Amino acid sequence: MSSGPSDSSTPSSRLYGPAAGDTGRWRRWFSFATFRARIFWSVIPIVLALLMFHGVMDLREHRRLFTEEFTRRGQAMAGNLAYSGELGVFAEDRQLLESSMRGVAGDPDVAYVVIYGEDGKILAQRPGKDSALEGRTWELSVEEKGRLLLERRPMSKTAGHFVEFLAPIQTEAARSPDETLLGRLPKGPGAQPEKRMIGVVRLGLSLSGIEQRMGGLVRLWAGVTVVFFLLSTIAVYFFSRRVTGPVKRLTEHAQKMGRGFLEETVPVETRDEIGQLAGTLNDMAHALKGNIRDKERILAELQDLNRTLEDRIRERTAELEERSEALQRSLHEVRAMGEISSAVSSSLDLTEVLDAVSASAVRLSGSDACGIYEVVRNTFTVVATHNLSREFVRAIEGADPRQGALSRAAEMGQPVQFPDLAAAQDFALRDIILREGLRALLAVPMGSGGVLRGIVLYRKQAGPFDERAVRLLTTLANQSKVAIENARLFHEVRSQRVRLETLSRNMEQLYRLSTAMQEPLSLKDQLARVLEAARQVVRIDRFYIWVVSPAGDRVAALVGAGFSEAEREEFVGVEIPLADAGAMAEAYRTGVPLAFDEEHPVPPELRLAPPYSERRGLRSKAFLVVPMIARGRVVGLLTADNKVGREPVPAQTAALLQIFASHAAVAIENARLFHEIEDKGHQLEVASKHKSQFLANMSHELRTPLNAVLGYTELILDNIFGEVPPEIRDTLERTRSNGLHLLGLINDVLDLSKIEAGQLTLSLGEYSVGEVVHVALSSLRSLAEEKKLQLKALVAPDLPPGMGDERRITQVLLNLLGNAIKFTEAGEVTVEAAAADGWFTVSVSDTGPGIAAADQQKIFEEFQQADSSSTRRKGGTGLGLSIARRIIELHGGRIWVESSPGQGSTFRFALPVRVEAQDR
Amino acid sequence: MSKRILVIEDQEDNRRILRYLLRSAQYEVIEAVTGEEGVDLAERERPDLILMDIQLPGLDGYEATRRIKSNAALRHIPIIVVTSYALSGDDVKAFAAGCDAYVTKPFSPRQLLATIREYVP
């Protein structure tokens, strides 16, 4: 039986169980590791057990049968013998007995026969040949006898190796032997003659026969079992081989596949699971093959690629190396340039820059010295040097530039070099340079705008300057040009900046000044500020501000700056009549600033007249007079002077001073105006107070007598003094109505006056529009009825409560309603009231004659009626509407009329529902 | 017993009118010409109502009203201020002084009586 490969490197071998080599083989058989062993150990024991079971059962059965037969035979034989020996025993005839015995003794199994007589006497005996019988006693035991007597039939017992059958020999008693020999009498049923035991037969049968036979059977069975066992084993072997064979083959195949041999296929022999597995394995092998082929292909491709890549890389590397070298070279150059650039841009100070440039030039070009020169108007100017001695510089500066290399280079427009100055012929500066210890020279011009400039490199060693050095120097020259330009620009910018700063400072001062002007300072303080500011900006020692009197006849000193205490005192309150004011008068007259200084002294006619000229502060020879003009009028003069008359006051300063002057003028003018306003204000207040007082008085004075008149009349009319006759009543009533009219007029006039004086104050309170309408209507109803006019009211329901002066509003409505009734001859007068969006709108419409458009505006003015002739007819002062308008406007509302001639009129007013404060 | 009304008014005519009016309405009339006199009379006579004019010589109507109203014994007497002062704020001043009602001149006699009857039925 082959086993699988035992190397544990491939996983498949592990399935084969433990151990390697032959030593494990037997163990394997006894374990359950292999398939075969498993089958074996499953099947064989069963088979064996079955066989054994069967065998045992069979043997037992046989044994039983044998024993049964044996026993039967034995018993039968014993019985027969007992029967046949009856006579012999009876007769005690040995020979008879022996002959009977002979028949029995022929049986192979019979070992011995013993026939006993009645008393147990051995009558005949045929001893067995068995060795086992040696020493045996043949006596019939008492028990045996007893039993036989009792049972009267054969019994058996074992005695060692034999089975004995004991049969009683019986006879029918009381017969003589002769009777017996003669024959038997037939016995009838029930007639049972008593039998008598006369002897015993002991028949010993040897079990050896049975045993032999059994032995034979056992051997047979054993043989069968063994044969079956072997057969089964072989069958199992072959069977399992049939199973494991293919499996092993498959396994081997799989292992081969695992190791890479994919070409062989497993023969698919059967259709069963093994076959399927084989098939599957084949498929797998195929797939793997394909896979591997693919992989190999890819590998080949990769290798190809790799090769190509390597080639490319090699190429590229070579390229790169080339490039890198080139770069290195450029880098050097660039670095050099960089140094130069940084030197050039490191500072805006030209000298620094040029020093740096010359230093860099020397270093980068490997020279020994460098000089940067400027040729201005035929002189050499050494701008910057590096490693050049002072003597050299001095010598160069003294030399004639036209002889220099630079001039030559500039002429030629390109760099010029002298590889060996010792050999140079017509070079004037040769010796100077040689003395310095320098033998080679390279000059590069960098002219810029008319000025010849250039850089010159020097070397101690003779020899030409290489291409690189020339290139370097040219670059340097260019860069320096730029640097110089920059430096120049920077300088310019800086000076501009200084100028700008000054300007801005001036502006600042002016600004501060104008803001200061707006502060509520006294005029003097304001002017003092102006002067202070001016002093800061203009750098003039002393200022003074003079104010021209309103009459224009004198100037008064108001404020000064820059004076000492003592000098100032001399000024306080000084008033100079213009006639004596000299230059100041002139400036005042012309409105043009005047300036005097050393070059333009004060002409005699413009000098200050004494005694003013003696004043210390006014004695200067160099001064400015600037008129301060506001609103086209010269309101004052600003004088500015230098104590010592040092320099002329520059024009710029004069201009600035004019600005300050105008500021001051504004301040003065403002102050004056302010005073005026204050005064007027006072006056107004006083006037207003008077007016109020007057109104109060008038009101009282006018009404008092009128009250009396009306009062008395009323009394009479009320019949206080008795019944009034009709004619008198009529007269009195007319009197009364006239009086009332007069009262109305007075009230109106007073109202208007109050309104004019701004004295009318609304007393605001809650009111109901409906109520107001109602009151107005009821007051005038009788009047309307008199004229047979219809009075209608259309008041919207649920009008909100209003806030306003109820009395005045009622007054307005009464006025409008009164007018409507007055001017309408026939028809109706309607009052409407509504509210919307927080406003009340009340209108009074009539069917009167209407009002022409031209008159519609007029009627709201005082004392105007559309037609003055109708005034007298209709009555009324013509004040009502204007008062009404004022009242409505005080409420923040509006009143207007809609009308056209012949169409009647509608007067409407609208006012806010709630007026919290009256509208001034 | 008829009710008594104190009239404090400096104008002769006005006093007369009031006198006639009030008497015709069955009131008894006491008259004072100045504010001070009015205050005295008020104290002495304890009228049922006072008609006070504002423009009075010496003590003006406001002050007189104040004085009367600050007098615990007289505080209960209703004071109706009667004046022809037209300037706004007069009514406010009058009420501030403590008056109970305010009537402007010229007054309607009927209305005045009606107002009086409110306080002195």
XYZ file of C-alpha atoms in Angstrom, chain A residues 71 173 203 263 282 317 336 366 390 495 609 707 709 767 779 790 806 857:
18
model
C -29.441 -37.904 25.127
C -44.442 -58.851 38.597
C -25.217 -46.824 29.829
C 0.490 19.533 -18.308
C -8.442 19.119 -14.494
C 21.230 60.707 -16.814
C 27.954 87.155 -9.728
C 39.522 88.585 -10.016
C 44.693 108.281 -1.878
C 13.258 116.900 -1.071
C 2.377 159.802 12.017
C -69.939 143.326 29.171
C -73.794 146.933 27.983
C -62.983 115.693 22.820
C -75.948 126.894 18.556
C -82.066 122.733 6.084
C -62.114 121.471 21.882
C -56.986 131.671 -1.554
